[in-house]
PDB file of C-alpha atoms and ligand atoms in Angstrom:
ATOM      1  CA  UNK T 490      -9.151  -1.587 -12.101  1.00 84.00           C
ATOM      2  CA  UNK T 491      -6.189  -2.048 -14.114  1.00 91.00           C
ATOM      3  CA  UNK T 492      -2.861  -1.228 -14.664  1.00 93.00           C
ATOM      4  CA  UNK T 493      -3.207   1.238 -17.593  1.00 89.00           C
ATOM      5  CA  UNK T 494      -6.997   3.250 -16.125  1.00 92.00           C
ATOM      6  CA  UNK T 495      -5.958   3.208 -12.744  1.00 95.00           C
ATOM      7  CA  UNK T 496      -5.463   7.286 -11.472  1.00 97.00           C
ATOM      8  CA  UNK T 497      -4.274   8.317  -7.869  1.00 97.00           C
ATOM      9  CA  UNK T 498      -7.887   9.373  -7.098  1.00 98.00           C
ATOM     10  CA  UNK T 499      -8.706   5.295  -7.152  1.00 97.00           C
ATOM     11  CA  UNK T 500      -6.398   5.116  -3.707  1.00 98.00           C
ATOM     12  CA  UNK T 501      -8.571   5.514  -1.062  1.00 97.00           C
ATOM     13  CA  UNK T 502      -8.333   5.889   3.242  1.00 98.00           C
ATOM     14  CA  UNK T 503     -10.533   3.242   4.068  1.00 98.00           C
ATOM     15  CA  UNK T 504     -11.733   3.080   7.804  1.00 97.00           C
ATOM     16  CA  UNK T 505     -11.687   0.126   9.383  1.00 98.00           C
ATOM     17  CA  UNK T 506     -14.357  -0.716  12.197  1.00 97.00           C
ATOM     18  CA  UNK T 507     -13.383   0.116  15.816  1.00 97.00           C
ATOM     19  CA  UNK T 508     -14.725  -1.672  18.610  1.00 98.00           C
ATOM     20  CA  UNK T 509     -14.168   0.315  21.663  1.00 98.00           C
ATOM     21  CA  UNK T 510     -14.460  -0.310  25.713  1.00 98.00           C
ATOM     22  CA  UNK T 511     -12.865   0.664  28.862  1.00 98.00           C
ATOM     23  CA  UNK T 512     -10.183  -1.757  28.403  1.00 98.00           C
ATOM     24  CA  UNK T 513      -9.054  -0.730  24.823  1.00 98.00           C
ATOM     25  CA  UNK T 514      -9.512  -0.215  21.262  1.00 98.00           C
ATOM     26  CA  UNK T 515     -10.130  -3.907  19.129  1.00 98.00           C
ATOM     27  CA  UNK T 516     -10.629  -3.180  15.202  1.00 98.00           C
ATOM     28  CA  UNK T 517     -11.321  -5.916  12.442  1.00 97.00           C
ATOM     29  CA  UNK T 518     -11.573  -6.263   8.841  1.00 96.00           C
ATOM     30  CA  UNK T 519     -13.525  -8.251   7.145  1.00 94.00           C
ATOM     31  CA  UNK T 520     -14.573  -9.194   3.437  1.00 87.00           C
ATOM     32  CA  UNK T 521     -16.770  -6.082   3.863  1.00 90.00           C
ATOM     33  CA  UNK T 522     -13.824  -3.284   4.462  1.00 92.00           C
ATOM     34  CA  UNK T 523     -11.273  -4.454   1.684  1.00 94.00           C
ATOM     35  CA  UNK T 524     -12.481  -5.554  -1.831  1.00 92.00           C
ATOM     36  CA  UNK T 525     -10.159  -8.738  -2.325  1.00 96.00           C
ATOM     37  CA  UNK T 526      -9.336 -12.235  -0.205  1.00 96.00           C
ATOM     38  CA  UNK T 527      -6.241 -11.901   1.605  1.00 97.00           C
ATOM     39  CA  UNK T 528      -3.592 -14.443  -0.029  1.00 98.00           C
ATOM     40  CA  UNK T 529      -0.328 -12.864   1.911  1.00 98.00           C
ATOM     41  CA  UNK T 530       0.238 -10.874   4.536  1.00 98.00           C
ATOM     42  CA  UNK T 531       3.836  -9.186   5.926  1.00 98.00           C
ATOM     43  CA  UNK T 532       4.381  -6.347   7.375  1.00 98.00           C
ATOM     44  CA  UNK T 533       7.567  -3.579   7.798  1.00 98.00           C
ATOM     45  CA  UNK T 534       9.094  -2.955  11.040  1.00 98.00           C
ATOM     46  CA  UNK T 535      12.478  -1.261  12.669  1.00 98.00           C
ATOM     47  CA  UNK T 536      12.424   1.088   9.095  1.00 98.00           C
ATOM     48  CA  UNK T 537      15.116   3.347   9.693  1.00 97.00           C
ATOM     49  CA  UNK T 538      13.727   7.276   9.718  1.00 95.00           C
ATOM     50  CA  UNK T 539      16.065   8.005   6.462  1.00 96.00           C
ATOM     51  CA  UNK T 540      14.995   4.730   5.134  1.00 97.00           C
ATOM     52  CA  UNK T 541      12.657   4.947   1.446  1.00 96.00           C
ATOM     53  CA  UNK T 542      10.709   2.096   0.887  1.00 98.00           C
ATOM     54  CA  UNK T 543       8.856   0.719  -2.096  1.00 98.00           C
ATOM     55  CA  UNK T 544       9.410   2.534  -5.311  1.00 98.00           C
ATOM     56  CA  UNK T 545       8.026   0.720  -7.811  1.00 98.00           C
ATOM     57  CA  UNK T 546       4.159  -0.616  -8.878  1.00 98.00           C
ATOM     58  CA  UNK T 547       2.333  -3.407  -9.562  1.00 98.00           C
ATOM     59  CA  UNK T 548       0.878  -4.620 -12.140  1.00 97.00           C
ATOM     60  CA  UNK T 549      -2.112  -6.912 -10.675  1.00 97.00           C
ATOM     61  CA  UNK T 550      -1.594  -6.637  -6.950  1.00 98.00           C
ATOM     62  CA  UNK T 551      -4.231  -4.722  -4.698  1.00 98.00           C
ATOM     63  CA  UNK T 552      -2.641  -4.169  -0.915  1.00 98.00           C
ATOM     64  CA  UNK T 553      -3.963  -2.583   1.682  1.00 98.00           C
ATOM     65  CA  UNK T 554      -1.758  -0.843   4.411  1.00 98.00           C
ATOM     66  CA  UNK T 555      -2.489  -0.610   7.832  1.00 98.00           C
ATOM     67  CA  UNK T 556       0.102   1.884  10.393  1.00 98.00           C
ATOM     68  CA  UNK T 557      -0.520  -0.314  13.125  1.00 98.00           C
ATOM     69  CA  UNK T 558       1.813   1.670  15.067  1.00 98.00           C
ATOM     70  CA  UNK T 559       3.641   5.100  14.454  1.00 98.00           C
ATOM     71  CA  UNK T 560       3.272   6.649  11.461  1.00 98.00           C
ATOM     72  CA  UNK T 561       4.750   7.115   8.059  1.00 98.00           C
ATOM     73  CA  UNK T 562       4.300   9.111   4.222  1.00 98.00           C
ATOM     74  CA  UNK T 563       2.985   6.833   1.033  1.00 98.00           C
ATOM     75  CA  UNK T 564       3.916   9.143  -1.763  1.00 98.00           C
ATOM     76  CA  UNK T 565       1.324   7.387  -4.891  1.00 98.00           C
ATOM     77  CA  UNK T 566       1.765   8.542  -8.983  1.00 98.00           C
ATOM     78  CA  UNK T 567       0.104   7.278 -11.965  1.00 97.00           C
ATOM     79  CA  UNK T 568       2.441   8.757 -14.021  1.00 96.00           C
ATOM     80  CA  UNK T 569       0.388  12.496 -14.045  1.00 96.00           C
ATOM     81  CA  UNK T 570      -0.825  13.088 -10.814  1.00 97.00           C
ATOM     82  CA  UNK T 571       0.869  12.733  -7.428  1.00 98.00           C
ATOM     83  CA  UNK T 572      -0.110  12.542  -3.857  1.00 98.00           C
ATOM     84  CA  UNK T 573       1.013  12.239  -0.573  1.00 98.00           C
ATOM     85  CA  UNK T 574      -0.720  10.466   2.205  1.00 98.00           C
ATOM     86  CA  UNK T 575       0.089  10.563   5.903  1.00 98.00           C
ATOM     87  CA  UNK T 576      -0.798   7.224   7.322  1.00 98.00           C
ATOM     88  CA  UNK T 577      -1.023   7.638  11.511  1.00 98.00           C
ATOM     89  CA  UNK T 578      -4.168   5.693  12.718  1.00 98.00           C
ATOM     90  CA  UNK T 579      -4.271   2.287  13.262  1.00 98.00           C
ATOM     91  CA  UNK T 580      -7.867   2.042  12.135  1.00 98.00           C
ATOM     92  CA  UNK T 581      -7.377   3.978   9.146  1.00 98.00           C
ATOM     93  CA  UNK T 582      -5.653   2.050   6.382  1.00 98.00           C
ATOM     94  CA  UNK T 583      -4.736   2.650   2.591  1.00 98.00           C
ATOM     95  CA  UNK T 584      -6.317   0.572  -0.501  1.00 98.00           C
ATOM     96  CA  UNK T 585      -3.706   0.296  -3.419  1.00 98.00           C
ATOM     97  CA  UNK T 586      -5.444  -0.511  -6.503  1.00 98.00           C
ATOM     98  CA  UNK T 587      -3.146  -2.191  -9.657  1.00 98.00           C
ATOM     99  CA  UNK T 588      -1.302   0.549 -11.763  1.00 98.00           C
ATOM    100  CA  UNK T 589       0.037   2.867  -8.897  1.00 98.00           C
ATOM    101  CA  UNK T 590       3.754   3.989  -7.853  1.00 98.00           C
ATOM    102  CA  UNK T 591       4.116   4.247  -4.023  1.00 98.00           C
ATOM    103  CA  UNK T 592       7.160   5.376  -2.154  1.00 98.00           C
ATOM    104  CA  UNK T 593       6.690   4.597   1.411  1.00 98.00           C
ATOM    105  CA  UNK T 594       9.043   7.721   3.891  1.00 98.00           C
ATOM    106  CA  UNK T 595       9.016   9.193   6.434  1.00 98.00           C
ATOM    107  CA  UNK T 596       9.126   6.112   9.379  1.00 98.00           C
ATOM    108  CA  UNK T 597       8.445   7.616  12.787  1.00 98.00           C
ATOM    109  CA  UNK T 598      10.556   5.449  15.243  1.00 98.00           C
ATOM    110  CA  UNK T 599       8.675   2.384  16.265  1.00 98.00           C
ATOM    111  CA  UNK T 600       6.200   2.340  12.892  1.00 98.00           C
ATOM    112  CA  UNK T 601       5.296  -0.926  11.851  1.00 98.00           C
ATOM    113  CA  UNK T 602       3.249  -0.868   8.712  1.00 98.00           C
ATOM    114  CA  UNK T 603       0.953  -4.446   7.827  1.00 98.00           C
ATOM    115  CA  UNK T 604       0.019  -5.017   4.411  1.00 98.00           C
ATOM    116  CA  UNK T 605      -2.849  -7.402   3.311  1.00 98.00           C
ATOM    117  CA  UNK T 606      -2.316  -8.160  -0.286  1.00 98.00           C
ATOM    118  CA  UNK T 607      -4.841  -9.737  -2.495  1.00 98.00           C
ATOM    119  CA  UNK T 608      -1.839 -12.267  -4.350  1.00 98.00           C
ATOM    120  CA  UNK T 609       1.487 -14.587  -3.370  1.00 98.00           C
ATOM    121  CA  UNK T 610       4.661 -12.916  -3.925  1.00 98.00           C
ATOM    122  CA  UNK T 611       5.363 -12.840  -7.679  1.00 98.00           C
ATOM    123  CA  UNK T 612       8.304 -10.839  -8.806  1.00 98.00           C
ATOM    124  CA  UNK T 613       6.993 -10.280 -12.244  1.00 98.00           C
ATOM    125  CA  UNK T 614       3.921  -8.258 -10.618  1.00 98.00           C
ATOM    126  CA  UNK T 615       6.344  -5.594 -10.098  1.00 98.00           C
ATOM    127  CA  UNK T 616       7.141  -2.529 -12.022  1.00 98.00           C
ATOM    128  CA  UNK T 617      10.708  -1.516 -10.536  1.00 98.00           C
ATOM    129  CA  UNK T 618      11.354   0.886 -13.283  1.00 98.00           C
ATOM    130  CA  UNK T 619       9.784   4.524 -13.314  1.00 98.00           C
ATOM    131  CA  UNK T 620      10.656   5.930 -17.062  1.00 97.00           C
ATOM    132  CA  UNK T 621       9.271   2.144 -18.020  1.00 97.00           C
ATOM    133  CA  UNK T 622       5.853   2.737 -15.570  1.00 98.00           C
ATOM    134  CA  UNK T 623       5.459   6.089 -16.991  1.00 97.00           C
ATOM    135  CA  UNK T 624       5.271   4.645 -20.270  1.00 96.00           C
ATOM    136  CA  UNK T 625       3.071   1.347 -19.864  1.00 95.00           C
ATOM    137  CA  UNK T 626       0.924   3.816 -18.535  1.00 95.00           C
ATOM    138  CA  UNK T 627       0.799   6.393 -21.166  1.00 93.00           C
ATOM    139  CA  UNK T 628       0.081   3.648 -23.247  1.00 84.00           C
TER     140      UNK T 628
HETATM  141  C1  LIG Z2060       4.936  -2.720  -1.473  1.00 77.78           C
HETATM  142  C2  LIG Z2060       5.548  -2.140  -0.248  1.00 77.78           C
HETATM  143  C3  LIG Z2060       4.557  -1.427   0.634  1.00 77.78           C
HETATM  144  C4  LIG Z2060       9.545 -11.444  -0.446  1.00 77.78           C
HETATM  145  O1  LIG Z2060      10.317 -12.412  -0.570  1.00 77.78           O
HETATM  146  N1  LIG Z2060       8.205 -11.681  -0.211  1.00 77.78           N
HETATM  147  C5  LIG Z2060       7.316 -10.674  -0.060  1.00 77.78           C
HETATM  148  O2  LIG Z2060       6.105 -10.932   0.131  1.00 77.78           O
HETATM  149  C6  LIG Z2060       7.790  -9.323  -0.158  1.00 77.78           C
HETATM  150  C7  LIG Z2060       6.822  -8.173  -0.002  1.00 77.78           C
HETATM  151  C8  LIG Z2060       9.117  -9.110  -0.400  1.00 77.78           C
HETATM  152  N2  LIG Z2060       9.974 -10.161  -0.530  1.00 77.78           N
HETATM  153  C9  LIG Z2060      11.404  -9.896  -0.747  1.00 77.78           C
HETATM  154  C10 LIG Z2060      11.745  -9.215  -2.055  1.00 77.78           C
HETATM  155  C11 LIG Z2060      12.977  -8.414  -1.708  1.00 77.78           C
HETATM  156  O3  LIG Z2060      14.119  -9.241  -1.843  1.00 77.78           O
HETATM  157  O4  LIG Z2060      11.823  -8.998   0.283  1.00 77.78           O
HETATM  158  C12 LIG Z2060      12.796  -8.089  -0.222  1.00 77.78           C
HETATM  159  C13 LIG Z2060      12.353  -6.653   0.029  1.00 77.78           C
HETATM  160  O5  LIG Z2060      11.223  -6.377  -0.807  1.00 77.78           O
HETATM  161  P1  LIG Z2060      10.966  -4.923  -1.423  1.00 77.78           P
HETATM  162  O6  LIG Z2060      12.233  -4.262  -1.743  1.00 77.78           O
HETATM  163  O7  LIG Z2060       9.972  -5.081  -2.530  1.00 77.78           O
HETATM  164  O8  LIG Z2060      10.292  -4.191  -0.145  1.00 77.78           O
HETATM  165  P2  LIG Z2060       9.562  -2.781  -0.106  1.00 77.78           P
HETATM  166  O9  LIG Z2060       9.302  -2.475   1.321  1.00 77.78           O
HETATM  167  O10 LIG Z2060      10.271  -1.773  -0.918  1.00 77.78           O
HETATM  168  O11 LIG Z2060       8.139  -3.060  -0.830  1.00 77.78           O
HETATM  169  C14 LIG Z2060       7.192  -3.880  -0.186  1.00 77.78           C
HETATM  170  C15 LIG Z2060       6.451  -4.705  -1.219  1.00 77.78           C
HETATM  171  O12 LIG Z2060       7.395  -5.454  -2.003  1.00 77.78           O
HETATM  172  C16 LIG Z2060       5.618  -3.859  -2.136  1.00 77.78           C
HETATM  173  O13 LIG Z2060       4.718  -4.660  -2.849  1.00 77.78           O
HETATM  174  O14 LIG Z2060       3.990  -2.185  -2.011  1.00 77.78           O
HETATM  175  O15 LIG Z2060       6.272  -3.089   0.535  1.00 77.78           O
END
């Protein structure tokens, strides 16, 4: 997947195995649930309700996102299509493939969203700009 083919319709819910007894829920993710090696992990916590996260796209990085607790809205464009995804079940997370705008709303109190992403930190991965997305992608 790259930056320029990726569409909204590459984002998928993936489900993430749940191992379940008396005592609790336990789920895990392996190489088999997400499609890349996990270089970084961090994760968003105490996110106001009013609060608007993300807003830009990468250009290389795949993430998944996990709602480990609450919930919260990923808005995702490719520059045509839009759609919004509620994200509310700790063993259902998000796959972010390269080439896609995401606007994270919506925070219930308490949400703490963990992302797995497939690279370091790199500034220039980002895409901060939306007139200057739309256009690498119309490209
Ligand atoms: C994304 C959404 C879901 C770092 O120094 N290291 C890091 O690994 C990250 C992710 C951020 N930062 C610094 C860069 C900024 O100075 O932390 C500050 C806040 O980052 P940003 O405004 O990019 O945070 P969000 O929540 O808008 O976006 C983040 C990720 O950057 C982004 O890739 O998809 O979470």
């Amino acid at each position: 997947m790259t930056l320029k083919n990726s569409t909204v319709d590459a984002v998928s819910i993936v489900e993430i195995p749940k191992i379940k007894d008396t005592r609790g829920n336990l789920s895990v993710i392996e190489n088999d649930v997400i499609p890349f090696d996990i270089k970084r992990v961090y994760y968003l916590y105490d996110v106001p309700s009013d609060a608007y996260r993300g807003g830009h796209a990468h250009k290389e990085l795949y993430q998944f996102l996990i709602p480990l607790s609450g919930s919260f809205d990923v808005i995702i464009k490719d520059g045509k299509n839009i759609k919004s995804v509620t994200l509310n079940k700790p063993n259902k997370g998000l796959m972010i493939v390269p080439g896609i705008w995401r606007e994270l709303e919506n925070f219930s109190s308490g949400a703490v969203c963990l992302v797995l992403a497939s690279e370091v930190y790199d500034e220039d991965d980002y895409i901060r700009d939306y007139d200057q997305f739309k256009l690498l992608k119309s490209r």
